[in-house]
Coordinates of C-alpha atoms in Angstrom, one line a residue:
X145 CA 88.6 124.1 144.3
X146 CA 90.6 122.0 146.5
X147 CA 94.0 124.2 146.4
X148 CA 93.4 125.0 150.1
X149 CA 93.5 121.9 150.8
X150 CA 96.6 121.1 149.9
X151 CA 97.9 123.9 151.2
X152 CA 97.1 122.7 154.2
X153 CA 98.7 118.8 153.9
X154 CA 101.9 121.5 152.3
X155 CA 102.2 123.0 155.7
X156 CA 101.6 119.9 158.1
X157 CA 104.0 117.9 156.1
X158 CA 106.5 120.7 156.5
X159 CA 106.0 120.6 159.9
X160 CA 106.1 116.8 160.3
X161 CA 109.4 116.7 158.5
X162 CA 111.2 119.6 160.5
X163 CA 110.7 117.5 163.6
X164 CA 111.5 114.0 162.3
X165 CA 113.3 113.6 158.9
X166 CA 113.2 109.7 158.8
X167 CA 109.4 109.5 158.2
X168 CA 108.1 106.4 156.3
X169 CA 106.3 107.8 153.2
X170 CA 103.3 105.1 154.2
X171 CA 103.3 106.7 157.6
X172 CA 103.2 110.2 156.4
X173 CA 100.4 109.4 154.1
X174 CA 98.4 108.3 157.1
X175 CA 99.5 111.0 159.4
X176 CA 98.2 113.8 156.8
X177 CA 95.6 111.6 155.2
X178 CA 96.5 111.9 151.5
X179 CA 97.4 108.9 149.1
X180 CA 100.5 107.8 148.3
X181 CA 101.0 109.7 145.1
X182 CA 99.3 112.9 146.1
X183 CA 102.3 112.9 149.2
X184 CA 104.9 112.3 146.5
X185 CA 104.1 114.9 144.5
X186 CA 103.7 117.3 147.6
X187 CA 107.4 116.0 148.8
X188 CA 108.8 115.9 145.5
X189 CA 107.3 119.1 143.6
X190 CA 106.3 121.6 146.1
X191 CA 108.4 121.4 148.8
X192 CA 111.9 119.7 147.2
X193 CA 112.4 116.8 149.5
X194 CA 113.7 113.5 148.4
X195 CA 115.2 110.6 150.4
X196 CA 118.4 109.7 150.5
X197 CA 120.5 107.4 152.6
X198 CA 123.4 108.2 155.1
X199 CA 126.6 108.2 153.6
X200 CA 129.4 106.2 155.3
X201 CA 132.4 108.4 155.6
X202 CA 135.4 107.2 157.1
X203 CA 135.8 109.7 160.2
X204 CA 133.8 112.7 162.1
X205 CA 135.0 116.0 160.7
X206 CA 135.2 118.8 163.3
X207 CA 134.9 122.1 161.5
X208 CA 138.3 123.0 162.4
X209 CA 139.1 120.0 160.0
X210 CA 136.6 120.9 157.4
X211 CA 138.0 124.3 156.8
X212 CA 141.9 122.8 156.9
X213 CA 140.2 120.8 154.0
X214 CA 138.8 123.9 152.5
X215 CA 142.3 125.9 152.6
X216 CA 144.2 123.1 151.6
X217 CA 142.3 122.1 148.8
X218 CA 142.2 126.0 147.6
X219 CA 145.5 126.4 147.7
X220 CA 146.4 124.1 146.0
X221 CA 144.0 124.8 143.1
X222 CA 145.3 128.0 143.3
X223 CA 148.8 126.7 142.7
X224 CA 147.6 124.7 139.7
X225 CA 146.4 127.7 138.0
X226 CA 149.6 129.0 138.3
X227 CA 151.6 126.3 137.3
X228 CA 149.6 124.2 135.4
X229 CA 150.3 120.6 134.4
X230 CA 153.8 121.0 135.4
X231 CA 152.4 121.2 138.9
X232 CA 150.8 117.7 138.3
X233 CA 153.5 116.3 136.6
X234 CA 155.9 116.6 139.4
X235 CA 154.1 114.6 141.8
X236 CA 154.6 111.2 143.0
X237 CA 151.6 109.7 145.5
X238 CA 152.4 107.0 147.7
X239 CA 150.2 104.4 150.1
X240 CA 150.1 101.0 151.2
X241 CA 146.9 98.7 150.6
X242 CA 146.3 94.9 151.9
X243 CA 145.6 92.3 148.8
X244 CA 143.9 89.2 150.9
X245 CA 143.3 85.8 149.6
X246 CA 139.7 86.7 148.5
X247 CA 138.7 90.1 147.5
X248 CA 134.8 89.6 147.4
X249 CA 132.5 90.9 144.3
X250 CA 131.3 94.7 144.7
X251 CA 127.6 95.0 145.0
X252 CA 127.7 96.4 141.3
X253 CA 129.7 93.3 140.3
X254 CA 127.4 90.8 141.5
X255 CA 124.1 92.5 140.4
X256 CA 122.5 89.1 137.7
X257 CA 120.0 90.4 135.4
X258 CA 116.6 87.9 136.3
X259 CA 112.9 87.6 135.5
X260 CA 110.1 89.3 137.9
X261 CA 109.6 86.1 139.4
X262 CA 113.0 84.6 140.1
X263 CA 114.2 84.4 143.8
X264 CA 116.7 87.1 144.5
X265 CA 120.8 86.0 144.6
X266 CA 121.6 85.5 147.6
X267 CA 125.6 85.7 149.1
X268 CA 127.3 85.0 151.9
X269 CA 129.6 86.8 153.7
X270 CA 133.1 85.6 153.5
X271 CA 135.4 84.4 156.4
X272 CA 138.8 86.3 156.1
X273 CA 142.1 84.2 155.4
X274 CA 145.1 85.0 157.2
X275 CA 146.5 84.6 153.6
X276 CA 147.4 88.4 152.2
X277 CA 149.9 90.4 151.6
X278 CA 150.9 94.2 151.9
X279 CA 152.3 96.5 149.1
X280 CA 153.6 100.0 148.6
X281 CA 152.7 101.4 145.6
X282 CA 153.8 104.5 143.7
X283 CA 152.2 106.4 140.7
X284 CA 152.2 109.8 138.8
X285 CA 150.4 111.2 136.0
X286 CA 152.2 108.9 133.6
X287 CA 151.3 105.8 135.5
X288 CA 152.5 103.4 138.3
X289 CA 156.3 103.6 138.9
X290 CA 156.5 100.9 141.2
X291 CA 155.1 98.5 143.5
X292 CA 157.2 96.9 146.3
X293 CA 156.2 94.2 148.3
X294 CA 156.7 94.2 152.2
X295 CA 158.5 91.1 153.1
X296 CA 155.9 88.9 156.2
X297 CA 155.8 89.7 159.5
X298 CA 156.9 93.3 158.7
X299 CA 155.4 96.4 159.9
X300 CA 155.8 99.5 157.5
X301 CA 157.2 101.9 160.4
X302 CA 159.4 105.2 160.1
X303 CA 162.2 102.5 159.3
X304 CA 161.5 100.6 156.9
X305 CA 159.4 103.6 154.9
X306 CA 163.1 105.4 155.3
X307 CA 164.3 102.4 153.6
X308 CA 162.0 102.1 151.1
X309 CA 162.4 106.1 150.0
X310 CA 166.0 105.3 149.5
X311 CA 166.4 101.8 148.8
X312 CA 163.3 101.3 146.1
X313 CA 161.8 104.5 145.1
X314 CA 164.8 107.0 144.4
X315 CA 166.5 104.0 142.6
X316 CA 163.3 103.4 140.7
X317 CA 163.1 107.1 139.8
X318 CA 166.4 107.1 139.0
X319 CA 165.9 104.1 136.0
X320 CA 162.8 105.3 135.2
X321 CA 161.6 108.9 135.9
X322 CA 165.2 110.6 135.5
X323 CA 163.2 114.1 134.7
X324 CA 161.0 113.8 138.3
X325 CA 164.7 113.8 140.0
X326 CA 165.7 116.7 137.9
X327 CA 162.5 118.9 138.8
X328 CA 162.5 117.3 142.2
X329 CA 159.8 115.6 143.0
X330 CA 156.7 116.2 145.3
X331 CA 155.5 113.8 147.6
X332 CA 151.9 113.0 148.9
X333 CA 151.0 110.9 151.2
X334 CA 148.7 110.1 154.0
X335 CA 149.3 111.2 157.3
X336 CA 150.3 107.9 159.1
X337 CA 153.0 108.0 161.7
X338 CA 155.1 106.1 159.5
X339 CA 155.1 109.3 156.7
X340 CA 155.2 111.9 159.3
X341 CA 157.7 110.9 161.3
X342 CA 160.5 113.5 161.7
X343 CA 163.4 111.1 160.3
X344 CA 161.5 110.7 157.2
X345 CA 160.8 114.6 156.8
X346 CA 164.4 115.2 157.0
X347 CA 165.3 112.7 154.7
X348 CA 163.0 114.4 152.0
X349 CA 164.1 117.9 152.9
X350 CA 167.9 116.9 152.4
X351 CA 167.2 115.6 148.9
X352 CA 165.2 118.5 148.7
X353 CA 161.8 116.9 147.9
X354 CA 159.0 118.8 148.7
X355 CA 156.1 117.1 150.7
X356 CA 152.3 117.8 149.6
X357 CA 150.1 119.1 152.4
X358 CA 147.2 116.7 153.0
X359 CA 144.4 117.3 155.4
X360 CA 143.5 114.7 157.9
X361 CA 140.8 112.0 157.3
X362 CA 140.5 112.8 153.6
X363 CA 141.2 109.6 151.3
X364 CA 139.1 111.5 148.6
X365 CA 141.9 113.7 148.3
X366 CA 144.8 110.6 147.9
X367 CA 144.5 109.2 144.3
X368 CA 145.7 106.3 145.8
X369 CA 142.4 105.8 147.2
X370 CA 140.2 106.9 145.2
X371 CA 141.6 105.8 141.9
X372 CA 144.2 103.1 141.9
X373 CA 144.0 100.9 144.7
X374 CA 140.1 99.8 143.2
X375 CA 141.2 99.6 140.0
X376 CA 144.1 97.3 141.2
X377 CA 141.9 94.7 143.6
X378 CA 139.5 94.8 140.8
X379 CA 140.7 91.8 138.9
X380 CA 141.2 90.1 141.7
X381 CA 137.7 90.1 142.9
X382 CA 136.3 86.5 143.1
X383 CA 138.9 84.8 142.7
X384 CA 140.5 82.8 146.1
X385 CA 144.1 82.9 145.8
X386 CA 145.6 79.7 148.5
X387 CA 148.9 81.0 149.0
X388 CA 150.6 84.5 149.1
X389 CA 153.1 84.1 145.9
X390 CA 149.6 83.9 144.0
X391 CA 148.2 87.0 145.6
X392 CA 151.8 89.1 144.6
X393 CA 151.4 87.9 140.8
X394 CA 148.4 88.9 140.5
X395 CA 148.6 92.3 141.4
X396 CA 151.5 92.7 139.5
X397 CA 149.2 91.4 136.4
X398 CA 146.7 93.4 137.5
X399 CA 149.4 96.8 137.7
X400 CA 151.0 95.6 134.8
X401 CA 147.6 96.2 132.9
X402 CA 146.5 99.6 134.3
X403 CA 149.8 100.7 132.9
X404 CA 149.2 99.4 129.6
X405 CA 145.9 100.7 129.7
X406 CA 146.8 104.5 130.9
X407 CA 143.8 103.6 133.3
X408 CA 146.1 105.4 136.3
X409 CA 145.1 108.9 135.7
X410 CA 144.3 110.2 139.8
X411 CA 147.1 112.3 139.7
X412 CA 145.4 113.8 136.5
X413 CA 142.0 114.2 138.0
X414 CA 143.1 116.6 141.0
X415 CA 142.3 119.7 139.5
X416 CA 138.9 118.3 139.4
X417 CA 138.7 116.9 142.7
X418 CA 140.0 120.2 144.5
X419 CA 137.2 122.1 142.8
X420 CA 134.8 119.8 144.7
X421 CA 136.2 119.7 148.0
X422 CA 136.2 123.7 147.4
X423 CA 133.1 124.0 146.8
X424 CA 131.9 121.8 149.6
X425 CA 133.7 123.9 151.8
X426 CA 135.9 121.4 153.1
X427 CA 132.2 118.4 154.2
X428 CA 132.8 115.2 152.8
X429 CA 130.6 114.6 149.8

């Protein structure tokens, strides 16, 4: 006795939550007028609900967009399986990133372990220095080839990232990644003017290095983002650096010991992350 009962809480909670999905569970409960666990077990067990939070993503995708993600991300799969790890091995991911005088703890990294009845941490929010300083960094599958510091005052324009293609990176490539110049090299990076501006595209396609297609919007998609840039400002979190020479030694420590480590390995994990974006047809996960 009692299972039409439930049946019934079953269907008005259905209803409820096809309306509004942002119910309280302690409103719900009084709404239908079950107890708390009997609605979590109706949520949870019969119909297959649980609550999750929003996740920030950095831009709207249109659908247009997600599909470009979608085709992108297949093709390139697609290209893998052809080619394999010589595929990977050929290409060279570039982005800048902003080290400032304090890089604040992560939630993870400030978490304390503390009795029941200790007061909770508590942190303030840090005022931003003026103090920082902006670096382009470039990595393969065999780790970071080189980080070059923009002088200050500077702004990383089609310019100066022409310069920096022919002045820093070929020459690095040159001392230390002889067989990437021999294969030619394939480039990925975002799409910010300063990349996709037409004199640096021709300057690639006379040395014949072939660009990577990257969709819009997608940092999950730049090992740069998702791999080495947090594994680089990791170190540096919590400490307050007071002048800008600091900042710059650190990172270089801080590159210097990814290297060591072989901890740089985005460029090795894109097989994995093009199977994702695949099968979320192109929606940010």
């Amino acid at each position: 006795s009692g299972r039409p009962h439930v049946d019934n809480h079953t269907i008005q909670l259905a209803s409820l939550l096809d309306v509004d999905r942002r119910w309280a569970a302690r409103e719900l409960a009084a709404e239908v007028g079950v107890c708390h666990k009997t609605l979590l077990h109706i949520l949870h067990n019969i119909l297959g609900y649980r609550k999750i939070a929003a996740c920030w993503v950095p831009h709207t995708m249109s659908e247009v967009q997600q599909w470009q993600r979608h085709a992108i991300a297949q093709d390139l799969l697609d290209r893998y399986q052809r080619e394999g790890d010589d595929f990977l091995g050929r290409i060279v991911t570039l982005d800048e990133t902003s080290a400032r005088s304090y890089e604040p703890h992560l939630k993870r990294q400030s978490n304390e372990w503390k009795h029941p009845c200790s007061p909770r941490p508590k942190k303030v929010h840090p005022t931003q220095s003026n103090v920082k300083a902006m670096f382009i960094v470039a990595y393969a599958t065999d780790g970071v080839i080189l980080h070059h510091t923009v002088p200050q005052r500077k702004t990383v324009n089609a310019a100066y990232y022409c310069n920096f293609l022919h002045n820093s990176l070929r020459s690095a490539l040159r001392r230390k990644r002889q067989y990437l110049l021999a294969t030619n090299p394939i480039i990925l990076h975002d799409n910010a003017r300063a990349h996709t501006a037409d004199a640096v595209k021709d300057l690639l396609r006379r040395w014949r290095w072939e660009i990577l297609q990257h969709s819009p919007y997608s940092p999950d998609m730049s090992p740069c983002d998702y791999d080495l840039f947090a594994k680089m400002k990791e170190p540096l979190r919590g400490t307050r650096y007071n002048t800008r020479e600091e900042i710059i030694r650190a990172v270089e420590r801080s590159l210097l010991d990814i290297n060591r480590s072989g901890r740089a390995d985005g460029v090795r994990r894109f097989p994995q992350i093009w199977q994702k974006v695949e099968h979320m047809r192109g929606r940010l996960y």
